[in-house]
PDB file of C-alpha atoms in Angstrom:
ATOM      1  CA  MET U 805       5.218  18.163-192.397  1.00 46.00           C
ATOM      2  CA  ALA U 806       4.972  14.435-192.847  1.00 46.00           C
ATOM      3  CA  SER U 807       3.306  14.845-196.237  1.00 47.00           C
ATOM      4  CA  SER U 808       5.928  17.285-197.415  1.00 48.00           C
ATOM      5  CA  SER U 809       8.724  14.932-196.393  1.00 47.00           C
ATOM      6  CA  ARG U 810       7.047  12.096-198.297  1.00 48.00           C
ATOM      7  CA  ILE U 811       6.772  14.313-201.364  1.00 47.00           C
ATOM      8  CA  ASP U 812      10.450  15.312-201.164  1.00 50.00           C
ATOM      9  CA  ALA U 813      11.666  11.749-200.776  1.00 48.00           C
ATOM     10  CA  PRO U 814      11.049  10.658-204.437  1.00 47.00           C
ATOM     11  CA  LYS U 815      12.755  13.838-205.610  1.00 48.00           C
ATOM     12  CA  ARG U 816      15.850  13.025-203.589  1.00 49.00           C
ATOM     13  CA  ARG U 817      15.840   9.486-204.905  1.00 48.00           C
ATOM     14  CA  ARG U 818      15.510  10.819-208.440  1.00 48.00           C
ATOM     15  CA  VAL U 819      18.379  13.245-207.955  1.00 43.00           C
ATOM     16  CA  SER U 820      20.551  10.508-206.513  1.00 45.00           C
ATOM     17  CA  ARG U 821      19.770   8.234-209.491  1.00 46.00           C
ATOM     18  CA  GLU U 822      20.621  11.021-211.929  1.00 47.00           C
ATOM     19  CA  SER U 823      23.896  11.772-210.124  1.00 45.00           C
ATOM     20  CA  SER U 824      24.852   8.091-210.133  1.00 46.00           C
ATOM     21  CA  ALA U 825      24.011   7.853-213.838  1.00 44.00           C
ATOM     22  CA  SER U 826      26.113  10.934-214.550  1.00 44.00           C
ATOM     23  CA  THR U 827      29.031   9.478-212.636  1.00 44.00           C
ATOM     24  CA  VAL U 828      28.729   6.236-214.576  1.00 42.00           C
ATOM     25  CA  ASP U 829      28.669   8.205-217.828  1.00 45.00           C
ATOM     26  CA  PHE U 830      31.650  10.260-216.672  1.00 39.00           C
ATOM     27  CA  GLU U 831      33.587   7.107-215.783  1.00 43.00           C
ATOM     28  CA  ASP U 832      32.708   5.576-219.152  1.00 45.00           C
ATOM     29  CA  ALA U 833      33.969   8.706-220.894  1.00 42.00           C
ATOM     30  CA  ILE U 834      37.207   8.571-218.940  1.00 42.00           C
ATOM     31  CA  SER U 835      37.724   4.908-219.709  1.00 44.00           C
ATOM     32  CA  SER U 836      36.954   5.475-223.389  1.00 45.00           C
ATOM     33  CA  SER U 837      39.359   8.423-223.526  1.00 44.00           C
ATOM     34  CA  GLU U 838      42.035   6.364-221.783  1.00 43.00           C
ATOM     35  CA  SER U 839      41.517   3.536-224.214  1.00 44.00           C
ATOM     36  CA  GLY U 840      41.769   6.057-227.050  1.00 46.00           C
ATOM     37  CA  GLU U 841      45.003   7.360-225.633  1.00 43.00           C
ATOM     38  CA  ASP U 842      46.294   3.818-225.395  1.00 45.00           C
ATOM     39  CA  VAL U 843      45.432   3.258-229.049  1.00 40.00           C
ATOM     40  CA  ASP U 844      47.192   6.510-230.026  1.00 43.00           C
ATOM     41  CA  SER U 845      50.215   5.718-227.924  1.00 42.00           C
ATOM     42  CA  SER U 846      50.515   2.334-229.617  1.00 41.00           C
ATOM     43  CA  ASP U 847      51.826   4.140-232.713  1.00 42.00           C
ATOM     44  CA  PHE U 848      54.912   5.102-230.748  1.00 42.00           C
ATOM     45  CA  SER U 849      55.576   1.654-229.252  1.00 45.00           C
ATOM     46  CA  THR U 850      58.919  -0.076-229.456  1.00 47.00           C
ATOM     47  CA  ASP U 851      59.851  -2.938-231.746  1.00 48.00           C
ATOM     48  CA  ASP U 852      59.313  -5.547-229.004  1.00 49.00           C
ATOM     49  CA  GLU U 853      55.837  -4.214-228.262  1.00 48.00           C
ATOM     50  CA  ASP U 854      55.026  -4.194-231.976  1.00 49.00           C
ATOM     51  CA  ALA U 855      56.065  -7.822-232.304  1.00 44.00           C
ATOM     52  CA  SER U 856      53.976  -8.903-229.250  1.00 48.00           C
ATOM     53  CA  SER U 857      50.850  -7.022-230.334  1.00 49.00           C
ATOM     54  CA  GLN U 858      51.183  -7.847-234.031  1.00 46.00           C
ATOM     55  CA  SER U 859      48.877 -10.864-233.870  1.00 47.00           C
ATOM     56  CA  ALA U 860      46.271  -8.982-231.784  1.00 46.00           C
ATOM     57  CA  THR U 861      46.000  -5.734-233.735  1.00 47.00           C
ATOM     58  CA  SER U 862      46.913  -6.602-237.313  1.00 46.00           C
ATOM     59  CA  ASP U 863      44.129  -9.124-237.937  1.00 49.00           C
ATOM     60  CA  ARG U 864      41.168  -7.182-236.526  1.00 53.00           C
ATOM     61  CA  VAL U 865      40.135  -3.556-236.991  1.00 50.00           C
ATOM     62  CA  SER U 866      37.132  -1.606-235.664  1.00 51.00           C
ATOM     63  CA  THR U 867      35.139   0.355-238.262  1.00 51.00           C
ATOM     64  CA  PHE U 868      31.715   1.982-238.491  1.00 48.00           C
ATOM     65  CA  HIS U 869      30.324  -1.309-239.824  1.00 50.00           C
ATOM     66  CA  GLY U 870      31.722  -3.483-237.043  1.00 54.00           C
ATOM     67  CA  HIS U 871      34.908  -5.545-236.760  1.00 53.00           C
ATOM     68  CA  ASP U 872      36.477  -6.408-240.103  1.00 56.00           C
ATOM     69  CA  SER U 873      39.661  -8.224-241.081  1.00 60.00           C
ATOM     70  CA  LEU U 874      42.479  -6.221-242.651  1.00 56.00           C
ATOM     71  CA  PRO U 875      43.960  -7.461-245.932  1.00 58.00           C
ATOM     72  CA  ALA U 876      47.594  -8.457-245.928  1.00 60.00           C
ATOM     73  CA  SER U 877      48.679  -5.402-247.914  1.00 57.00           C
ATOM     74  CA  VAL U 878      47.227  -2.981-245.315  1.00 54.00           C
ATOM     75  CA  LYS U 879      48.782  -4.604-242.260  1.00 58.00           C
ATOM     76  CA  ARG U 880      51.549  -2.718-240.525  1.00 63.00           C
ATOM     77  CA  ALA U 881      54.951  -3.582-241.962  1.00 64.00           C
ATOM     78  CA  GLN U 882      57.303  -5.372-239.652  1.00 71.00           C
ATOM     79  CA  PHE U 883      60.892  -4.219-239.073  1.00 72.00           C
ATOM     80  CA  LEU U 884      62.945  -7.168-240.320  1.00 75.00           C
ATOM     81  CA  PRO U 885      66.514  -6.046-241.149  1.00 77.00           C
ATOM     82  CA  ARG U 886      68.972  -8.431-242.746  1.00 78.00           C
ATOM     83  CA  ARG U 887      71.323  -8.059-239.764  1.00 80.00           C
ATOM     84  CA  ASN U 888      70.667  -7.459-236.069  1.00 80.00           C
ATOM     85  CA  PRO U 889      70.857  -3.727-235.228  1.00 82.00           C
ATOM     86  CA  GLY U 890      74.123  -2.592-233.642  1.00 80.00           C
ATOM     87  CA  VAL U 891      77.860  -2.448-234.232  1.00 79.00           C
ATOM     88  CA  LYS U 892      79.362  -4.965-236.681  1.00 77.00           C
ATOM     89  CA  VAL U 893      83.108  -5.319-236.044  1.00 75.00           C
ATOM     90  CA  GLY U 894      83.241  -9.088-235.565  1.00 71.00           C
ATOM     91  CA  ASP U 895      86.000  -9.682-238.122  1.00 69.00           C
ATOM     92  CA  ALA U 896      88.294  -7.109-236.554  1.00 67.00           C
ATOM     93  CA  LEU U 897      87.678  -8.470-233.041  1.00 67.00           C
ATOM     94  CA  ARG U 898      88.440 -12.016-234.134  1.00 61.00           C
ATOM     95  CA  SER U 899      91.757 -10.944-235.571  1.00 60.00           C
ATOM     96  CA  ASP U 900      92.868  -9.065-232.416  1.00 63.00           C
ATOM     97  CA  ALA U 901      90.557  -8.496-229.418  1.00 57.00           C
ATOM     98  CA  ARG U 902      93.039  -6.021-227.836  1.00 63.00           C
ATOM     99  CA  ARG U 903      92.994  -3.826-230.865  1.00 68.00           C
ATOM    100  CA  PHE U 904      90.379  -1.222-229.891  1.00 74.00           C
ATOM    101  CA  VAL U 905      92.210   0.687-227.163  1.00 76.00           C
ATOM    102  CA  ARG U 906      93.404   3.760-229.116  1.00 81.00           C
ATOM    103  CA  VAL U 907      91.748   6.362-231.318  1.00 83.00           C
ATOM    104  CA  VAL U 908      93.884   5.301-234.286  1.00 83.00           C
ATOM    105  CA  ASP U 909      92.386   1.808-234.049  1.00 81.00           C
ATOM    106  CA  PHE U 910      88.958   3.152-234.909  1.00 82.00           C
ATOM    107  CA  PHE U 911      90.456   5.398-237.579  1.00 85.00           C
ATOM    108  CA  GLN U 912      91.965   2.320-239.229  1.00 83.00           C
ATOM    109  CA  LEU U 913      88.506   0.751-239.521  1.00 83.00           C
ATOM    110  CA  PHE U 914      87.755   3.314-242.232  1.00 85.00           C
ATOM    111  CA  PHE U 915      91.256   3.932-243.612  1.00 85.00           C
ATOM    112  CA  THR U 916      92.088   0.275-244.178  1.00 85.00           C
ATOM    113  CA  THR U 917      95.225  -1.122-245.789  1.00 85.00           C
ATOM    114  CA  GLN U 918      93.358  -1.330-249.057  1.00 86.00           C
ATOM    115  CA  ALA U 919      92.406   2.350-248.882  1.00 87.00           C
ATOM    116  CA  ILE U 920      95.970   3.418-248.041  1.00 87.00           C
ATOM    117  CA  SER U 921      97.358   1.324-250.898  1.00 88.00           C
ATOM    118  CA  MET U 922      94.861   2.904-253.242  1.00 87.00           C
ATOM    119  CA  ILE U 923      95.905   6.413-252.173  1.00 88.00           C
ATOM    120  CA  CYS U 924      99.596   5.524-252.653  1.00 88.00           C
ATOM    121  CA  ASP U 925      98.962   4.143-256.138  1.00 87.00           C
ATOM    122  CA  PHE U 926      96.973   7.168-257.211  1.00 86.00           C
ATOM    123  CA  THR U 927      99.549   9.571-255.738  1.00 86.00           C
ATOM    124  CA  ASN U 928     102.422   7.880-257.600  1.00 86.00           C
ATOM    125  CA  LYS U 929     100.408   7.827-260.793  1.00 85.00           C
ATOM    126  CA  TYR U 930      99.565  11.509-260.482  1.00 83.00           C
ATOM    127  CA  ALA U 931     103.210  12.388-259.753  1.00 81.00           C
ATOM    128  CA  TRP U 932     104.593  10.393-262.696  1.00 81.00           C
ATOM    129  CA  MET U 933     102.274  12.232-265.035  1.00 78.00           C
ATOM    130  CA  HIS U 934     104.256  15.412-264.242  1.00 72.00           C
ATOM    131  CA  ILE U 935     107.706  13.809-263.848  1.00 71.00           C
ATOM    132  CA  LEU U 936     107.640  12.380-267.360  1.00 66.00           C
ATOM    133  CA  GLU U 937     107.078  15.852-268.740  1.00 65.00           C
ATOM    134  CA  ARG U 938     110.296  17.240-267.200  1.00 65.00           C
ATOM    135  CA  GLY U 939     112.715  14.299-267.206  1.00 60.00           C
ATOM    136  CA  ARG U 940     114.380  12.316-264.439  1.00 59.00           C
ATOM    137  CA  ARG U 941     117.187  13.086-261.984  1.00 60.00           C
ATOM    138  CA  THR U 942     120.063  10.553-261.572  1.00 54.00           C
ATOM    139  CA  ARG U 943     121.326  11.898-258.208  1.00 63.00           C
ATOM    140  CA  LYS U 944     120.127  10.101-255.052  1.00 64.00           C
ATOM    141  CA  GLU U 945     119.670  12.044-251.814  1.00 65.00           C
ATOM    142  CA  THR U 946     119.612  10.566-248.330  1.00 72.00           C
ATOM    143  CA  ILE U 947     117.680  13.414-246.666  1.00 75.00           C
ATOM    144  CA  MET U 948     114.377  14.634-247.993  1.00 80.00           C
ATOM    145  CA  PRO U 949     114.285  18.448-248.177  1.00 83.00           C
ATOM    146  CA  ARG U 950     111.241  20.420-247.128  1.00 86.00           C
ATOM    147  CA  SER U 951     110.446  21.434-250.703  1.00 86.00           C
ATOM    148  CA  ARG U 952     110.399  17.776-251.807  1.00 82.00           C
ATOM    149  CA  PHE U 953     108.035  16.832-249.006  1.00 85.00           C
ATOM    150  CA  PHE U 954     105.627  19.582-250.055  1.00 87.00           C
ATOM    151  CA  ALA U 955     105.961  18.332-253.619  1.00 83.00           C
ATOM    152  CA  PHE U 956     104.773  14.908-252.499  1.00 82.00           C
ATOM    153  CA  LEU U 957     101.976  16.612-250.609  1.00 84.00           C
ATOM    154  CA  ALA U 958     100.996  18.502-253.726  1.00 84.00           C
ATOM    155  CA  PHE U 959     100.738  15.251-255.699  1.00 82.00           C
ATOM    156  CA  LEU U 960      98.676  13.522-253.011  1.00 82.00           C
ATOM    157  CA  SER U 961      95.652  12.030-254.794  1.00 81.00           C
ATOM    158  CA  VAL U 962      92.825   9.809-253.470  1.00 81.00           C
ATOM    159  CA  MET U 963      91.255   9.495-256.908  1.00 79.00           C
ATOM    160  CA  ASP U 964      92.489   8.016-260.153  1.00 79.00           C
ATOM    161  CA  PRO U 965      93.562  11.122-262.140  1.00 76.00           C
ATOM    162  CA  GLU U 966      92.509   9.467-265.405  1.00 78.00           C
ATOM    163  CA  GLN U 967      89.056   8.671-264.087  1.00 76.00           C
ATOM    164  CA  THR U 968      88.084  12.027-262.561  1.00 75.00           C
ATOM    165  CA  ASP U 969      85.085  13.731-264.084  1.00 73.00           C
ATOM    166  CA  PRO U 970      84.476  17.336-262.908  1.00 72.00           C
ATOM    167  CA  LEU U 971      81.237  17.535-264.863  1.00 72.00           C
ATOM    168  CA  TYR U 972      79.755  14.487-263.093  1.00 71.00           C
ATOM    169  CA  ASP U 973      81.186  14.806-259.556  1.00 67.00           C
ATOM    170  CA  GLY U 974      81.408  18.611-259.447  1.00 73.00           C
ATOM    171  CA  LYS U 975      83.682  20.246-256.926  1.00 79.00           C
ATOM    172  CA  LEU U 976      84.203  16.925-255.106  1.00 79.00           C
ATOM    173  CA  HIS U 977      85.628  15.102-258.151  1.00 78.00           C
ATOM    174  CA  ARG U 978      89.072  14.671-256.535  1.00 81.00           C
ATOM    175  CA  ILE U 979      87.749  13.014-253.344  1.00 82.00           C
ATOM    176  CA  ALA U 980      84.578  11.313-254.635  1.00 82.00           C
ATOM    177  CA  ASN U 981      86.200   7.856-254.478  1.00 83.00           C
ATOM    178  CA  LEU U 982      87.308   8.318-250.865  1.00 86.00           C
ATOM    179  CA  LEU U 983      83.878   9.618-249.811  1.00 86.00           C
ATOM    180  CA  GLN U 984      82.216   6.588-251.362  1.00 85.00           C
ATOM    181  CA  HIS U 985      84.661   4.275-249.580  1.00 87.00           C
ATOM    182  CA  ILE U 986      83.932   5.864-246.174  1.00 87.00           C
ATOM    183  CA  ASN U 987      80.182   5.632-246.762  1.00 87.00           C
ATOM    184  CA  ASP U 988      80.468   1.949-247.698  1.00 86.00           C
ATOM    185  CA  VAL U 989      82.541   1.097-244.633  1.00 87.00           C
ATOM    186  CA  SER U 990      80.224   3.107-242.379  1.00 86.00           C
ATOM    187  CA  SER U 991      77.252   1.063-243.579  1.00 84.00           C
ATOM    188  CA  GLN U 992      79.095  -2.232-243.081  1.00 84.00           C
ATOM    189  CA  LEU U 993      80.211  -1.516-239.518  1.00 86.00           C
ATOM    190  CA  PHE U 994      76.757  -0.716-238.131  1.00 86.00           C
ATOM    191  CA  GLN U 995      73.190  -1.953-238.691  1.00 84.00           C
ATOM    192  CA  PRO U 996      70.806   0.938-237.866  1.00 84.00           C
ATOM    193  CA  TYR U 997      67.662   0.492-235.838  1.00 85.00           C
ATOM    194  CA  ARG U 998      64.145   1.120-237.138  1.00 80.00           C
ATOM    195  CA  ASN U 999      63.982   4.919-236.641  1.00 82.00           C
ATOM    196  CA  MET U1000      66.386   7.075-238.643  1.00 82.00           C
ATOM    197  CA  CYS U1001      66.642  10.806-239.370  1.00 83.00           C
ATOM    198  CA  VAL U1002      68.218  13.162-241.900  1.00 82.00           C
ATOM    199  CA  ALA U1003      69.876  16.221-240.361  1.00 82.00           C
ATOM    200  CA  GLU U1004      72.490  18.899-240.980  1.00 83.00           C
ATOM    201  CA  ARG U1005      75.971  18.687-239.498  1.00 85.00           C
ATOM    202  CA  MET U1006      78.913  21.102-239.530  1.00 86.00           C
ATOM    203  CA  VAL U1007      82.548  19.987-239.685  1.00 86.00           C
ATOM    204  CA  LYS U1008      84.841  22.733-238.443  1.00 87.00           C
ATOM    205  CA  SER U1009      87.459  23.872-240.925  1.00 84.00           C
ATOM    206  CA  LYS U1010      89.614  26.971-241.496  1.00 81.00           C
ATOM    207  CA  GLY U1011      90.731  25.912-244.957  1.00 79.00           C
ATOM    208  CA  ARG U1012      90.242  28.056-248.041  1.00 79.00           C
ATOM    209  CA  SER U1013      87.620  26.272-250.058  1.00 78.00           C
ATOM    210  CA  GLY U1014      84.709  27.352-252.203  1.00 77.00           C
ATOM    211  CA  ILE U1015      82.305  24.937-250.454  1.00 80.00           C
ATOM    212  CA  ARG U1016      83.048  26.155-246.922  1.00 83.00           C
ATOM    213  CA  GLN U1017      79.862  27.510-245.324  1.00 82.00           C
ATOM    214  CA  TYR U1018      79.029  30.057-242.624  1.00 81.00           C
ATOM    215  CA  MET U1019      76.163  29.099-240.259  1.00 80.00           C
ATOM    216  CA  ARG U1020      75.379  31.906-237.849  1.00 80.00           C
ATOM    217  CA  ASP U1021      73.061  29.909-235.572  1.00 78.00           C
ATOM    218  CA  LYS U1022      75.306  26.826-235.284  1.00 77.00           C
ATOM    219  CA  GLY U1023      77.901  26.107-232.625  1.00 81.00           C
ATOM    220  CA  VAL U1024      80.458  25.610-235.396  1.00 82.00           C
ATOM    221  CA  LYS U1025      79.988  28.687-237.569  1.00 82.00           C
ATOM    222  CA  TRP U1026      82.668  28.070-240.247  1.00 88.00           C
ATOM    223  CA  GLY U1027      83.177  24.702-241.830  1.00 87.00           C
ATOM    224  CA  TYR U1028      81.813  22.096-244.219  1.00 86.00           C
ATOM    225  CA  LYS U1029      78.097  21.408-244.177  1.00 87.00           C
ATOM    226  CA  LEU U1030      77.015  17.755-244.370  1.00 86.00           C
ATOM    227  CA  TRP U1031      73.662  16.112-244.931  1.00 84.00           C
ATOM    228  CA  VAL U1032      73.710  13.112-242.599  1.00 86.00           C
ATOM    229  CA  LEU U1033      71.546   9.986-242.464  1.00 86.00           C
ATOM    230  CA  ALA U1034      71.884   8.968-238.791  1.00 86.00           C
ATOM    231  CA  ASP U1035      70.434   6.396-236.414  1.00 87.00           C
ATOM    232  CA  SER U1036      67.963   8.079-234.050  1.00 86.00           C
ATOM    233  CA  ARG U1037      68.827   5.869-231.073  1.00 87.00           C
ATOM    234  CA  THR U1038      72.644   6.037-231.149  1.00 88.00           C
ATOM    235  CA  GLY U1039      73.378   9.038-233.422  1.00 86.00           C
ATOM    236  CA  TYR U1040      75.645   6.891-235.624  1.00 88.00           C
ATOM    237  CA  THR U1041      76.249   8.287-239.112  1.00 87.00           C
ATOM    238  CA  VAL U1042      75.175   5.679-241.661  1.00 86.00           C
ATOM    239  CA  GLN U1043      75.534   7.818-244.794  1.00 86.00           C
ATOM    240  CA  PHE U1044      76.548  11.422-245.429  1.00 86.00           C
ATOM    241  CA  GLY U1045      76.839  13.844-248.313  1.00 84.00           C
ATOM    242  CA  VAL U1046      78.824  17.084-248.591  1.00 85.00           C
ATOM    243  CA  TYR U1047      76.895  20.260-249.381  1.00 82.00           C
ATOM    244  CA  ILE U1048      78.675  21.998-252.277  1.00 80.00           C
ATOM    245  CA  GLY U1049      76.560  25.127-252.680  1.00 72.00           C
ATOM    246  CA  LYS U1050      73.286  26.240-254.232  1.00 68.00           C
ATOM    247  CA  ARG U1051      74.602  26.360-257.795  1.00 56.00           C
ATOM    248  CA  GLU U1052      75.643  22.703-257.970  1.00 57.00           C
ATOM    249  CA  ALA U1053      73.394  21.196-255.303  1.00 50.00           C
ATOM    250  CA  PRO U1054      69.715  20.287-255.842  1.00 51.00           C
ATOM    251  CA  SER U1055      67.380  23.284-255.743  1.00 47.00           C
ATOM    252  CA  SER U1056      65.310  22.458-252.653  1.00 49.00           C
ATOM    253  CA  LYS U1057      66.253  21.327-249.156  1.00 52.00           C
ATOM    254  CA  GLN U1058      64.055  18.260-249.486  1.00 50.00           C
ATOM    255  CA  ALA U1059      65.845  17.257-252.693  1.00 54.00           C
ATOM    256  CA  GLN U1060      69.190  17.420-250.925  1.00 54.00           C
ATOM    257  CA  GLN U1061      67.928  15.082-248.178  1.00 53.00           C
ATOM    258  CA  ILE U1062      66.634  12.646-250.796  1.00 56.00           C
ATOM    259  CA  GLU U1063      70.100  12.533-252.402  1.00 59.00           C
ATOM    260  CA  VAL U1064      71.572  11.358-249.102  1.00 57.00           C
ATOM    261  CA  LEU U1065      68.874   8.721-248.661  1.00 60.00           C
ATOM    262  CA  LYS U1066      69.458   7.322-252.137  1.00 59.00           C
ATOM    263  CA  GLY U1067      72.866   5.904-251.265  1.00 56.00           C
ATOM    264  CA  HIS U1068      71.421   3.916-248.350  1.00 54.00           C
ATOM    265  CA  ILE U1069      68.217   2.546-249.834  1.00 58.00           C
ATOM    266  CA  GLU U1070      69.303   2.049-253.429  1.00 60.00           C
ATOM    267  CA  ASP U1071      69.624  -1.754-253.040  1.00 57.00           C
ATOM    268  CA  GLU U1072      66.269  -1.996-251.232  1.00 54.00           C
ATOM    269  CA  ILE U1073      64.576   0.014-254.009  1.00 55.00           C
ATOM    270  CA  LYS U1074      65.968  -2.342-256.631  1.00 59.00           C
ATOM    271  CA  GLN U1075      64.628  -5.366-254.749  1.00 56.00           C
ATOM    272  CA  HIS U1076      61.176  -3.789-254.423  1.00 54.00           C
ATOM    273  CA  GLU U1077      61.189  -2.951-258.131  1.00 60.00           C
ATOM    274  CA  LYS U1078      61.892  -6.620-258.923  1.00 60.00           C
ATOM    275  CA  LEU U1079      58.989  -7.723-256.697  1.00 59.00           C
ATOM    276  CA  ILE U1080      56.632  -5.212-258.304  1.00 64.00           C
ATOM    277  CA  LYS U1081      57.729  -6.365-261.767  1.00 68.00           C
ATOM    278  CA  GLN U1082      57.018  -9.988-260.767  1.00 69.00           C
ATOM    279  CA  HIS U1083      53.547  -9.068-259.483  1.00 67.00           C
ATOM    280  CA  GLN U1084      52.793  -7.163-262.683  1.00 72.00           C
ATOM    281  CA  ASP U1085      53.852 -10.128-264.814  1.00 74.00           C
ATOM    282  CA  GLU U1086      51.675 -12.402-262.728  1.00 78.00           C
ATOM    283  CA  ILE U1087      48.663 -10.094-263.169  1.00 80.00           C
ATOM    284  CA  GLU U1088      49.176  -9.990-266.926  1.00 80.00           C
ATOM    285  CA  ARG U1089      49.283 -13.786-267.075  1.00 79.00           C
ATOM    286  CA  HIS U1090      46.009 -14.035-265.147  1.00 78.00           C
ATOM    287  CA  LYS U1091      44.386 -11.481-267.437  1.00 80.00           C
ATOM    288  CA  LYS U1092      45.479 -13.456-270.459  1.00 80.00           C
ATOM    289  CA  LYS U1093      44.017 -16.663-269.012  1.00 78.00           C
ATOM    290  CA  ILE U1094      40.696 -14.907-268.332  1.00 82.00           C
ATOM    291  CA  ARG U1095      40.540 -13.578-271.902  1.00 79.00           C
ATOM    292  CA  ASP U1096      41.290 -17.045-273.270  1.00 77.00           C
ATOM    293  CA  LEU U1097      38.493 -18.559-271.151  1.00 79.00           C
ATOM    294  CA  LYS U1098      36.017 -15.956-272.333  1.00 76.00           C
ATOM    295  CA  GLU U1099      36.863 -16.584-275.989  1.00 77.00           C
ATOM    296  CA  HIS U1100      36.368 -20.334-275.620  1.00 67.00           C
TER     297      HIS U1100
END
């Protein structure tokens, strides 16, 4: 019995060593998986976390050949907007801090005095184009009849009648100027955060129009369909475009989304094109210097 117990003792020790080694390997696997998850989750970090970890992660990278340094062109791009993200109504607040207490106050941010004056000028211009064809009335009336009011309403124009181009602007040629004005003001009043999205939006309407859409799966089934470039954090609409149908709109859904993005990033694209052109010119100058050195 004593000999058998002595023989079994090394086996037990061996089993215990193997179990401890397996637990160590298991713990190492867990720690490595957790570190992998931490690395994966870093892709979804916030702007503050990106800024704090920029110096630690952008300079060093782990590869199959060891730790190498990343070139400047491969480093993760920082989010550096021209303005701080958020609402930008400083000028309006400085003029009157008690102004934003009614719904009409926010409406007037978009329909400014300049926009209203523009609509009045275009309406008068459009009306005079028809009045001159019929002649003028010399009698003055103190009360406006209902028919005259609807006549003014019929001549309401938000676009210069001499500058409208149905071939270029399509079905929206009579309101293209107003849509561009609202998009410009919307971009000025808010600086979006880093993450943005392009989505569909329905504006409820019962009017008779050829661009009115029916969406069976939407909460608003009848109305105007918009392609919206919105801020993911606040839902603010930075840019939007009106869907006018398959015949006049771009062929694919992706192409329609790109059209909405163009209005917001057109200036940034021009700046990048200038930088690329400068780099290309610099490369050509260096190539010319190298050829001159080889010839001499």
